[in-house]
Short mmCIF file of C-alpha atoms and ligand atoms in Angstrom, two decimals:
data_model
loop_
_atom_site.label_atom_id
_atom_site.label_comp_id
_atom_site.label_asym_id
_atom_site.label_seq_id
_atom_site.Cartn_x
_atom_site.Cartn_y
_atom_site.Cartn_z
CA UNK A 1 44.73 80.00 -18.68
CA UNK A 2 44.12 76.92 -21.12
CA UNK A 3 42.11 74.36 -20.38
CA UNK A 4 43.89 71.37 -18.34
CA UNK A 5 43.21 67.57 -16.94
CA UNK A 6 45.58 67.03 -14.10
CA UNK A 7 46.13 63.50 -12.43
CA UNK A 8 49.65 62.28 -10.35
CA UNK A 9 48.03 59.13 -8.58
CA UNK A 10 51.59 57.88 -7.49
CA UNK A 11 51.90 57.60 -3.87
CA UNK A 12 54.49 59.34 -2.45
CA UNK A 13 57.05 58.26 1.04
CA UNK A 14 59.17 60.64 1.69
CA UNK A 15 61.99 60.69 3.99
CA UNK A 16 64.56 59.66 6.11
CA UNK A 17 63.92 55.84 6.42
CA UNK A 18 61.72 55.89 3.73
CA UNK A 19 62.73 52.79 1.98
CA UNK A 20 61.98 50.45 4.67
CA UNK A 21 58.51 51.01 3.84
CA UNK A 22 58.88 49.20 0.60
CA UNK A 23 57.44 46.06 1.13
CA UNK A 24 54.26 47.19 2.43
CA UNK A 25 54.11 49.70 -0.49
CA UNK A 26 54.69 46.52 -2.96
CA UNK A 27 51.90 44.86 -1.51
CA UNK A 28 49.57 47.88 -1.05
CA UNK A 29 49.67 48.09 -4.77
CA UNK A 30 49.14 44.65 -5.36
CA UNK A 31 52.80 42.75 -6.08
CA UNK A 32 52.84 39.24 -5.27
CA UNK A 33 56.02 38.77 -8.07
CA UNK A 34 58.48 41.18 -8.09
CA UNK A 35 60.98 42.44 -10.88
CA UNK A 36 63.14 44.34 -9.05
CA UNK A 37 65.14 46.70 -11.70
CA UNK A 38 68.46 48.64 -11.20
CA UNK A 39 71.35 50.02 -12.62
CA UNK A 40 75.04 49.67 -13.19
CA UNK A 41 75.70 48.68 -9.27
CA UNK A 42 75.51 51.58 -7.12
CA UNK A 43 72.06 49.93 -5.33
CA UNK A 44 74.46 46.88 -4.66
CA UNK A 45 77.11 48.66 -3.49
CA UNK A 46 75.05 50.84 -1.07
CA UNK A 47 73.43 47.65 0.41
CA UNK A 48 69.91 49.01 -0.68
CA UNK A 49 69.12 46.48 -3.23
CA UNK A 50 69.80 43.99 -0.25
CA UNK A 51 67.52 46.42 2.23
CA UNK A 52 64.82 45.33 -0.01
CA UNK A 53 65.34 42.13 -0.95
CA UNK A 54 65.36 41.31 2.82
CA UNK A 55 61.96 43.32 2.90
CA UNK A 56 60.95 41.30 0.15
CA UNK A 57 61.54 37.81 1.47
CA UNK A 58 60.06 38.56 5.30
CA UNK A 59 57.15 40.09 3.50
CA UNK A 60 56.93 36.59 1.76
CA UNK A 61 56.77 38.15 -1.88
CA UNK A 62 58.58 36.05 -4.56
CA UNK A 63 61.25 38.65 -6.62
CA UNK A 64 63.80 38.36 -9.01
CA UNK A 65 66.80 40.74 -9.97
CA UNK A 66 67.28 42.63 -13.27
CA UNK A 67 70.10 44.89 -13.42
CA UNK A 68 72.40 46.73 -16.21
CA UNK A 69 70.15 49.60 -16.82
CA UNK A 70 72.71 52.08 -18.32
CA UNK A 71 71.99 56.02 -18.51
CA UNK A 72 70.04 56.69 -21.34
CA UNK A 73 68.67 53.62 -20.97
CA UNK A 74 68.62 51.41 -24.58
CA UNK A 75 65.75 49.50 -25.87
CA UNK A 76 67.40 45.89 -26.74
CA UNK A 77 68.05 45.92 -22.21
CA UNK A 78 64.23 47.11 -21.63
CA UNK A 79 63.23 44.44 -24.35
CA UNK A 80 65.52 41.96 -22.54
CA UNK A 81 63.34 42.82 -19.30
CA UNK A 82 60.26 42.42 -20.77
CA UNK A 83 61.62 38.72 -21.63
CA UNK A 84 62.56 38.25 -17.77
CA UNK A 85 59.12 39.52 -16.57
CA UNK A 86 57.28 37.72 -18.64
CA UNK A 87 59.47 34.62 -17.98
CA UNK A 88 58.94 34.99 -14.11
CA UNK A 89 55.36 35.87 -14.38
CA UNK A 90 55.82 39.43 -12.44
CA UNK A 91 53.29 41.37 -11.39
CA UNK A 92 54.72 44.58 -10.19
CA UNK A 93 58.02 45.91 -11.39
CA UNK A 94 60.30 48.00 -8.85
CA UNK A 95 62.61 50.10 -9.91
CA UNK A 96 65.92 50.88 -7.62
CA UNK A 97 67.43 54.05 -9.07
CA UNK A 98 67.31 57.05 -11.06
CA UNK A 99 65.52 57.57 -14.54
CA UNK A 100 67.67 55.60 -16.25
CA UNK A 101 66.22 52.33 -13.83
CA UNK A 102 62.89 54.38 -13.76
CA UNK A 103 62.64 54.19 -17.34
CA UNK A 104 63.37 50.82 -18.38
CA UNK A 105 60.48 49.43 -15.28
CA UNK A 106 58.00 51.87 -17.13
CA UNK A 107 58.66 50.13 -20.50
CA UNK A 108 59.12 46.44 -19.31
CA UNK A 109 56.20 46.94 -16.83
CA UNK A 110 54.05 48.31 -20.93
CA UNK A 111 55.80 45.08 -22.46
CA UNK A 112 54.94 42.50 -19.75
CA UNK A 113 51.16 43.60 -19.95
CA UNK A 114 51.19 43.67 -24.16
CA UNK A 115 53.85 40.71 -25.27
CA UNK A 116 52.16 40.54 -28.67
CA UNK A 117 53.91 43.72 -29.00
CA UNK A 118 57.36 44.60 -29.49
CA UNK A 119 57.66 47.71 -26.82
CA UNK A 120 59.36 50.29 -29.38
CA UNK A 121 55.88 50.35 -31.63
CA UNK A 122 54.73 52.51 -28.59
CA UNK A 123 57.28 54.73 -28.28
CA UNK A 124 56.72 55.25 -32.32
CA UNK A 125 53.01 55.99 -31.59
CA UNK A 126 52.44 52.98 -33.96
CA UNK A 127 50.61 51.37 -30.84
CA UNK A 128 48.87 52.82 -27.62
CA UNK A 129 49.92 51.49 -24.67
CA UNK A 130 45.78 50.43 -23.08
CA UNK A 131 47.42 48.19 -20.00
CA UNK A 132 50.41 47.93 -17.86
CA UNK A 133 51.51 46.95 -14.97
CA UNK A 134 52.00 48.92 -11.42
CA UNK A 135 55.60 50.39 -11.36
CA UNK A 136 57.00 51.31 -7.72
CA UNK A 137 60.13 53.50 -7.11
CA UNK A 138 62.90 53.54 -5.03
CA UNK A 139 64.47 56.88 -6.08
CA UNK A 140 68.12 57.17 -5.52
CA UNK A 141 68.99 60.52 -7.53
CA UNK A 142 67.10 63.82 -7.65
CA UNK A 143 67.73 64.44 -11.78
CA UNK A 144 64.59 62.79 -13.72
CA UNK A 145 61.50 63.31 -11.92
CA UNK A 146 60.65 59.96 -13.64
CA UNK A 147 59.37 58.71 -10.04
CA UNK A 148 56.52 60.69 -10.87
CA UNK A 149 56.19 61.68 -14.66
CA UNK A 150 54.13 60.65 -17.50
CA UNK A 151 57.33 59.92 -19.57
CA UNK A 152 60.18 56.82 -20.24
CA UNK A 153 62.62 57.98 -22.67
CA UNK A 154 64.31 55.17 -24.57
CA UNK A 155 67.68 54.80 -27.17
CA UNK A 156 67.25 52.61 -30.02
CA UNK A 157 71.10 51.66 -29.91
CA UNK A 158 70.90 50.67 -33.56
CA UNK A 159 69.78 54.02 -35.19
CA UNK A 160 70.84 56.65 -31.97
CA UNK A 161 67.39 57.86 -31.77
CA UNK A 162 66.36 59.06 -27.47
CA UNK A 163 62.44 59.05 -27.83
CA UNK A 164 60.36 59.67 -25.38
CA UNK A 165 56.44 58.23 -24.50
CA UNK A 166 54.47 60.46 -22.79
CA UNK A 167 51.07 59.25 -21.58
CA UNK A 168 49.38 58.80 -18.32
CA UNK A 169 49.77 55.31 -17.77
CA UNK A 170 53.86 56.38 -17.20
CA UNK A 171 52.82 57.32 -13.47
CA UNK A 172 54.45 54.95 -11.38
CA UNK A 173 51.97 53.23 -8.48
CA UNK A 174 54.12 54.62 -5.34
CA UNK A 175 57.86 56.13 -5.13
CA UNK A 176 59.95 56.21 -1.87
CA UNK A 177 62.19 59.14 -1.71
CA UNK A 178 64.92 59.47 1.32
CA UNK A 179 67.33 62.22 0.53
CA UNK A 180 69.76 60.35 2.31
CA UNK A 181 70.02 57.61 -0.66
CA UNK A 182 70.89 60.28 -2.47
CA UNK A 183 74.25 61.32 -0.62
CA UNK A 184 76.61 59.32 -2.32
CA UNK A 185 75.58 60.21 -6.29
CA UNK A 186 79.05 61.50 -7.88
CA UNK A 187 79.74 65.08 -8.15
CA UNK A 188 78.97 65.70 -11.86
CA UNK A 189 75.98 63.74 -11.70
CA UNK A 190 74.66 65.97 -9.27
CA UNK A 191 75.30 68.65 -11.48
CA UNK A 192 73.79 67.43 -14.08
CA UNK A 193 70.68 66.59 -11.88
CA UNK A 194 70.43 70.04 -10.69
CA UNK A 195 70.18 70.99 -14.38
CA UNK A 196 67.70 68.56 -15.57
CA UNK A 197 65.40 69.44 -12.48
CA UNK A 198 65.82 73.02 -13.03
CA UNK A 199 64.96 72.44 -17.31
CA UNK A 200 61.84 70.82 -16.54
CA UNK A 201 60.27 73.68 -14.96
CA UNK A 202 62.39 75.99 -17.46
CA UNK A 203 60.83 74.24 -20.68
CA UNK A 204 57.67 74.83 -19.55
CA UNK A 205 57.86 78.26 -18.79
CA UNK A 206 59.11 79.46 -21.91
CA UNK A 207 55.50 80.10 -24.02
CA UNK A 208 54.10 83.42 -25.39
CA UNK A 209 50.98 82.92 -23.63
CA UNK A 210 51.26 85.72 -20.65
CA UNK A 211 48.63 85.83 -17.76
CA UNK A 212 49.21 82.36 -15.90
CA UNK A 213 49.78 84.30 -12.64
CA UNK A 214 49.81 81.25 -9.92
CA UNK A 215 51.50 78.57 -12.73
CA UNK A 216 54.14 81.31 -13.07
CA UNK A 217 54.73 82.41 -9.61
CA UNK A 218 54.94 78.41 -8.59
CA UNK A 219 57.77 78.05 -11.68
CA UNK A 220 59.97 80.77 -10.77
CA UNK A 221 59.67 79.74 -6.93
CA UNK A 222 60.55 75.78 -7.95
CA UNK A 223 63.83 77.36 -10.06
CA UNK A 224 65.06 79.85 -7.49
CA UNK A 225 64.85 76.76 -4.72
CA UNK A 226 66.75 75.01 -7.13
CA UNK A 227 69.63 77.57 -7.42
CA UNK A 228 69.51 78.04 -3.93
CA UNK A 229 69.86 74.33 -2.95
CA UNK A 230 71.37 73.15 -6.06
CA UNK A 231 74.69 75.34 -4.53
CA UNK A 232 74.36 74.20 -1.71
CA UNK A 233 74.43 70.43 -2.23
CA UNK A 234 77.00 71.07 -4.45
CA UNK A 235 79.55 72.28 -1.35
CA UNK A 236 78.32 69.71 0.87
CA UNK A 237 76.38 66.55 -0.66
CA UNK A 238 75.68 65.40 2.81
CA UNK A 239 73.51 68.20 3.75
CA UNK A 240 70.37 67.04 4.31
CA UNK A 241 68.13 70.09 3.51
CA UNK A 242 69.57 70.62 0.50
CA UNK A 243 69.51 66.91 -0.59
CA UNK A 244 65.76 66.85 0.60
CA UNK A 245 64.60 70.26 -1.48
CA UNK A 246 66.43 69.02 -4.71
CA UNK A 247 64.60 65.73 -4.14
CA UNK A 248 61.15 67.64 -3.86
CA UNK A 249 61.65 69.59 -6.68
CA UNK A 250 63.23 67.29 -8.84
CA UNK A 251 59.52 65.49 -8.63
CA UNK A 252 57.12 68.75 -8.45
CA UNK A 253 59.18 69.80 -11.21
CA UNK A 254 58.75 67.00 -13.98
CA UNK A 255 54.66 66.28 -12.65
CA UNK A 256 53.54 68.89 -15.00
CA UNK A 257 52.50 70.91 -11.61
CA UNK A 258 54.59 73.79 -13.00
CA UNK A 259 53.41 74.45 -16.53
CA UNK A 260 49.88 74.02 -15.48
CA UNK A 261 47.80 75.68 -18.24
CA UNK A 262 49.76 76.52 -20.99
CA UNK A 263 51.18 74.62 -23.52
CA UNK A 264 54.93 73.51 -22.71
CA UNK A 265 57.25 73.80 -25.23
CA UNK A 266 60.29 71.05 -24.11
CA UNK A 267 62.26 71.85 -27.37
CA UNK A 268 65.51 72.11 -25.98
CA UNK A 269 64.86 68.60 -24.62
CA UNK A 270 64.21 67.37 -28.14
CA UNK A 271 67.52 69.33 -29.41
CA UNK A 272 69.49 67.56 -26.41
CA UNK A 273 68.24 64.21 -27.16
CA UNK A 274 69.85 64.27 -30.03
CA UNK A 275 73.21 64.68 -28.59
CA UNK A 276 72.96 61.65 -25.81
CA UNK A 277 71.09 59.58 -28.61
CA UNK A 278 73.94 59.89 -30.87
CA UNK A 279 77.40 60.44 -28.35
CA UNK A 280 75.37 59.14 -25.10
CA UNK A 281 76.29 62.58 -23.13
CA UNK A 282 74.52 62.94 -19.68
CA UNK A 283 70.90 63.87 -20.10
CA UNK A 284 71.46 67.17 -17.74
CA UNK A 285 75.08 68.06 -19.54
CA UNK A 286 73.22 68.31 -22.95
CA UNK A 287 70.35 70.66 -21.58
CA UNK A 288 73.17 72.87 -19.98
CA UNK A 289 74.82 72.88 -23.88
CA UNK A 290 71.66 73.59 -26.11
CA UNK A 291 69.35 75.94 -23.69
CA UNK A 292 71.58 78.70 -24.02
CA UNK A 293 71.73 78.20 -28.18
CA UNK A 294 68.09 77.99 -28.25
CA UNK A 295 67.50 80.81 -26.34
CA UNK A 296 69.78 83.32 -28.31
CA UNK A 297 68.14 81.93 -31.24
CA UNK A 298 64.29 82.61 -30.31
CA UNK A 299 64.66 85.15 -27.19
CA UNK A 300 63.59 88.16 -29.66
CA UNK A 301 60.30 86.01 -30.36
CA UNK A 302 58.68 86.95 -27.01
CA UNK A 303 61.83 88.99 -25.41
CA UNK A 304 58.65 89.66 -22.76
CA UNK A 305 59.03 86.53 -21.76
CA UNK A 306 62.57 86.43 -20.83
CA UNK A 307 62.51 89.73 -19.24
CA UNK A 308 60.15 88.04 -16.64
CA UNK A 309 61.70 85.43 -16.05
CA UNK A 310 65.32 87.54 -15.75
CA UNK A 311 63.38 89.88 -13.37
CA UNK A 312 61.76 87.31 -11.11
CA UNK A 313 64.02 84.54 -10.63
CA UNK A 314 67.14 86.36 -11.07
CA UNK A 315 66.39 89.86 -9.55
CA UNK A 316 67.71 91.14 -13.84
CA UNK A 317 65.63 94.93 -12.91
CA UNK A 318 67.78 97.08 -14.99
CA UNK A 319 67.41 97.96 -18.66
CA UNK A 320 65.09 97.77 -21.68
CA UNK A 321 63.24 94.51 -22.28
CA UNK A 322 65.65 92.92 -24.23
CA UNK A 323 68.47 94.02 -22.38
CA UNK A 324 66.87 91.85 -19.03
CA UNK A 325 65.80 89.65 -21.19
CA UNK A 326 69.35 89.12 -22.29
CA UNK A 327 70.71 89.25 -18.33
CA UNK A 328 68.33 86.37 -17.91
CA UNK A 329 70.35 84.12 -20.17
CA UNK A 330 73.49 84.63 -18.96
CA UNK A 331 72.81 84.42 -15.44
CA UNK A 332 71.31 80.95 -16.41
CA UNK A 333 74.69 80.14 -18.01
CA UNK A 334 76.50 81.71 -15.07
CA UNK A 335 74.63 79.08 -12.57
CA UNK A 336 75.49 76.16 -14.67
CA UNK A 337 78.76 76.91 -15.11
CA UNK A 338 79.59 77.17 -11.27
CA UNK A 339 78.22 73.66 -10.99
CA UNK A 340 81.02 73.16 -13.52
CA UNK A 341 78.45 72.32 -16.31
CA UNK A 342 79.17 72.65 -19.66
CA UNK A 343 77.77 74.89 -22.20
CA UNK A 344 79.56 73.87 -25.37
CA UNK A 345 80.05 70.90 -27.73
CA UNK A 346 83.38 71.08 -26.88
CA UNK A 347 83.05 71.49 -23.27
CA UNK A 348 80.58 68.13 -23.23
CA UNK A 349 83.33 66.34 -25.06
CA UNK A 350 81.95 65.26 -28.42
CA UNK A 351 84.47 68.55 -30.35
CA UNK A 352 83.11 70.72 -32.89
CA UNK A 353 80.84 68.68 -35.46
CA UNK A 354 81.52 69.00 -38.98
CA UNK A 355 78.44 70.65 -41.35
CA UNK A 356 77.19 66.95 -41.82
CA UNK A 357 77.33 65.90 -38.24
CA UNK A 358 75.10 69.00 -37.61
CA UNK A 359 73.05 68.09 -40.18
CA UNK A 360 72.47 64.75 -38.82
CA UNK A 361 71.79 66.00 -35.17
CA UNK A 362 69.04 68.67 -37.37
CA UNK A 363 67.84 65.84 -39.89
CA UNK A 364 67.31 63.18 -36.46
CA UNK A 365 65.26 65.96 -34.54
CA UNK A 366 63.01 67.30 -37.15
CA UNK A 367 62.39 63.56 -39.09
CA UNK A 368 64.48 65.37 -42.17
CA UNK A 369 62.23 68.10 -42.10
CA UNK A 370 59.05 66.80 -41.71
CA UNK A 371 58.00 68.03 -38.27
CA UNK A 372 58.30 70.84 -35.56
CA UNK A 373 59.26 70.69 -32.34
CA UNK A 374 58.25 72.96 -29.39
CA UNK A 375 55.72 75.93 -29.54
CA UNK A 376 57.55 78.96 -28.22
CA UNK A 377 58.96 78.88 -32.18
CA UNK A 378 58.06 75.92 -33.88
CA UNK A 379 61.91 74.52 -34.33
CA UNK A 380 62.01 73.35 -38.05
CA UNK A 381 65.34 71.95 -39.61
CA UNK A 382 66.48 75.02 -40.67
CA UNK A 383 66.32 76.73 -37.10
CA UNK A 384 67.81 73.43 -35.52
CA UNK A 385 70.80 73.29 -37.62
CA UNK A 386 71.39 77.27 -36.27
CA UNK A 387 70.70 76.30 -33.25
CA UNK A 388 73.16 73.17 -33.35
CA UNK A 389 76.07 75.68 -34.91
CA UNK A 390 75.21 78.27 -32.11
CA UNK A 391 76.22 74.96 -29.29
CA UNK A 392 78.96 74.42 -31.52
CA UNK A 393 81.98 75.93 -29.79
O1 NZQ B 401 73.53 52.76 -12.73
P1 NZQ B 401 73.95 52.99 -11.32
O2 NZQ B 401 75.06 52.15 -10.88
O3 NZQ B 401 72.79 52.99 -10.37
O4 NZQ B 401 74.59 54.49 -11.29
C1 NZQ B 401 73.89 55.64 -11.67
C2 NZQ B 401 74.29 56.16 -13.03
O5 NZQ B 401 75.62 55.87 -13.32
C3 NZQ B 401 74.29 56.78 -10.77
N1 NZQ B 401 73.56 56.83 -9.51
C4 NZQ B 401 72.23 56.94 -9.33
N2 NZQ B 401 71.96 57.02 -8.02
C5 NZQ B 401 73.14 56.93 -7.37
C6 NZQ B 401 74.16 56.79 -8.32
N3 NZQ B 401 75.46 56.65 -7.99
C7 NZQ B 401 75.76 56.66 -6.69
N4 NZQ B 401 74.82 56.81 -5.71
C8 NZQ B 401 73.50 56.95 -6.01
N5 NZQ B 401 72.61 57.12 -5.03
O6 NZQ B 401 74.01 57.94 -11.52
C9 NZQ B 401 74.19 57.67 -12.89
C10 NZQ B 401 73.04 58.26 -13.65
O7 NZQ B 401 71.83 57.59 -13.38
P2 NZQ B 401 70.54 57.88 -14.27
O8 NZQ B 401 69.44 57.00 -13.80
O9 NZQ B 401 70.93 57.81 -15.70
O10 NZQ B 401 70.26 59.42 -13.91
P3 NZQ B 401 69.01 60.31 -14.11
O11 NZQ B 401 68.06 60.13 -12.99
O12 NZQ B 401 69.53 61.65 -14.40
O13 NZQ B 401 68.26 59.73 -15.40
C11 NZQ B 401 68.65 60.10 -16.69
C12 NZQ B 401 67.79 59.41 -17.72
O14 NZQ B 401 66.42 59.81 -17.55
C13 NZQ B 401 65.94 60.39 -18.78
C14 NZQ B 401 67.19 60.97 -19.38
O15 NZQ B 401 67.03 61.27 -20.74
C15 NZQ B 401 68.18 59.87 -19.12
O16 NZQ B 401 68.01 58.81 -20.05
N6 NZQ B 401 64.86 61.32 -18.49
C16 NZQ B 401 63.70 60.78 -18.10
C17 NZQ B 401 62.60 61.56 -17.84
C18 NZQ B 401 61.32 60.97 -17.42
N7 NZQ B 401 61.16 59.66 -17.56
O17 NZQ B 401 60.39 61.67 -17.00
C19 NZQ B 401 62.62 63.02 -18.02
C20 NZQ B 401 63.97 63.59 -18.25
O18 NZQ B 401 63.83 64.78 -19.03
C21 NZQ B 401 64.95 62.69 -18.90
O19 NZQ B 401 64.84 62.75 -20.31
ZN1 ZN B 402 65.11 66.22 -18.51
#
């Protein structure tokens, strides 16, 4: 096992009724000021965003409303925020959401606390983010796990590049999660939920390093609860066990909790940021498109490791190593596709790319060439533009 520093401070409600604890959790974690952040509308529509605003006022804390977050949330709306925060003098910012909403709080709440910095130097690594300021959650979709993650992930709009920042001060103060607000996400987007929660325990598993006995027996539990509730939801969206495990997981899974001493790889999230930086697919939809590229590309690297995870979260027992390790993969691809996910360019709905389209998505991912991504096989450009063609169906 390597070596490992682990830290989640964010203080979780959980449960039916969860969100009229809100208030209290604003002020327990010091907001006096209030940016409250949401999406495209569904928090309006629901009536939650008024929930809390009603909260809000009894508890005789002083908010304001900043909405429009879209999926794969863009910089020029987060730097708009950071305008509005600063503007109103916030002290907390509250996100009402998913990671999209989650996101953009995490990287107004960094600009609010730095304004003689423009927000995408950190996400560049140009700058290191030293102060913030406390984040809440109200978590309306189990996808993310931003409610309790060290990451934001941002679009710069002008150039199509998804980055991500990674660093502890991401941790949001407290995040209130009641299934129930989850009931009424659309079908697809559950889906592609389902997927992203599953992925994050996925690209962490896949590593050379054997021997992480309790980190391993913890992943493959977290991904066979999600298969088992992910179907579930998906024939009834109402059912509250189901909606409640997914939520769970969806957070356990994105903490880090599951890759616990060894190095995580994440390159198929690097690969798939590509494609929503660039066509703006759903986060989940492009994971479900370049895992199963990436993994006929590298399996024969550590075959091993597949075979395990074949054997142990989908009962693969039968055949040589490379044979399971080979059942593992499609039995992955057999999931997503009954959650009708797809696992093509085609089937995402950006076609098949010309050579220089690939290119681009291979030249974007690897800085033309000049890095790696991931660990389980360092990606260079070369490998990304076969692993691009491979999606390319
Ligand atoms: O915008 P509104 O109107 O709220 O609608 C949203 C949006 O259209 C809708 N939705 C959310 N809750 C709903 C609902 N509709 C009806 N009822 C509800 N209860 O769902 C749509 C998608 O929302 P979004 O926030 O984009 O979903 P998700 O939570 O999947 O977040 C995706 C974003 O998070 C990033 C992704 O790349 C993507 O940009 N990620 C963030 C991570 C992190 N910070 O740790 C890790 C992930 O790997 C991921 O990269
Ligand atoms: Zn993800």
């Amino acid at each position: 096992m390597n070596n490992f520093t682990y830290c989640v401070p964010t203080e979780i409600i959980f449960g039916r009724g969860a969100e009229k604890e809100t208030a209290a959790a604003v002020k327990k974690h010091g907001g006096r000021r209030v940016l409250v952040v949401f999406g495209g509308g569904s928090a309006k529509k629901s009536g939650l965003l008024d929930t809390i605003e009603k909260q809000l006022d009894a508890a005789d804390i002083r908010f304001e409303e900043f909405g429009g977050a879209q999926p794969n949330p863009t910089l020029s709306h987060a730097r708009e925020g950071v305008k509005r925060a600063a503007t109103f003098g916030a002290d907390l910012i509250l996100a009402v959401g998913g990671g999209s909403v989650i996101d953009t709080a995490k990287a107004i709440a960094h600009g609010a606390a730095n304004l003689d910095t423009d927000i995408w130097d950190f996400w560049l690594g140009k700058k290191k983010v030293e102060r913030t300021l406390p984040v809440g959650v109200v978590l309306t979709i189990a996808a993310a796990g931003s409610e309790t993650s060290d990451s934001s992930v941002l679009t710069d709009e002008t150039t199509g590049k998804k980055r991500g920042l990674n660093i502890a001060l991401n941790r949001p103060a407290f995040a209130i999660m009641n299934p129930e607000l989850t009931y009424t996400i659309p079908r697809a987007q559950l889906a592609a939920g389902i997927a992203d929660i599953f992925m994050h325990t996925l690209d962490r598993y896949m590593t050379k390093e054997m021997g992480n006995h309790l980190t391993d027996r913890i992943a493959e539990a977290l991904m066979k609860n999600v298969v088992r509730f992910g179907k579930k939801a998906m024939t009834n969206h109402r059912d509250y066990e189901a909606m409640s495990e997914l939520m769970w997981c969806g957070s356990v899974s994105h903490t880090d909790f599951t890759g616990l001493g060894r190095t995580k790889d994440f390159s198929v999230h690097k690969l798939a940021h590509e494609l929503s930086g660039k066509y703006g697919v759903t986060h989940g939809e492009s994971l479900t498109v370049m895992w199963p590229a990436w993994a006929r590309e590298v399996y024969l690297d550590a075959p091993e490791r597949f075979a395990q995870y074949a054997e142990n979260v989908w009962g693969a027992t039968v055949g040589t190593v490379e044979e399971k390790a080979r059942a593992g993969i499609r039995e992955t691809e057999e999931f997503w596709r009954g959650l009708g996910l797809p696992l093509s360019f085609t089937e995402i709905g950006i076609g098949e790319l010309d050579e220089t389209a690939i290119a681009a998505l291979a030249d974007s991912c690897t800085d033309d060439g000049k890095k790696t991504v991931g660990v389980f096989r360092p990606i260079d450009r070369e490998t990304a533009l076969a692993i691009y063609r491979r999606a390319n169906r």
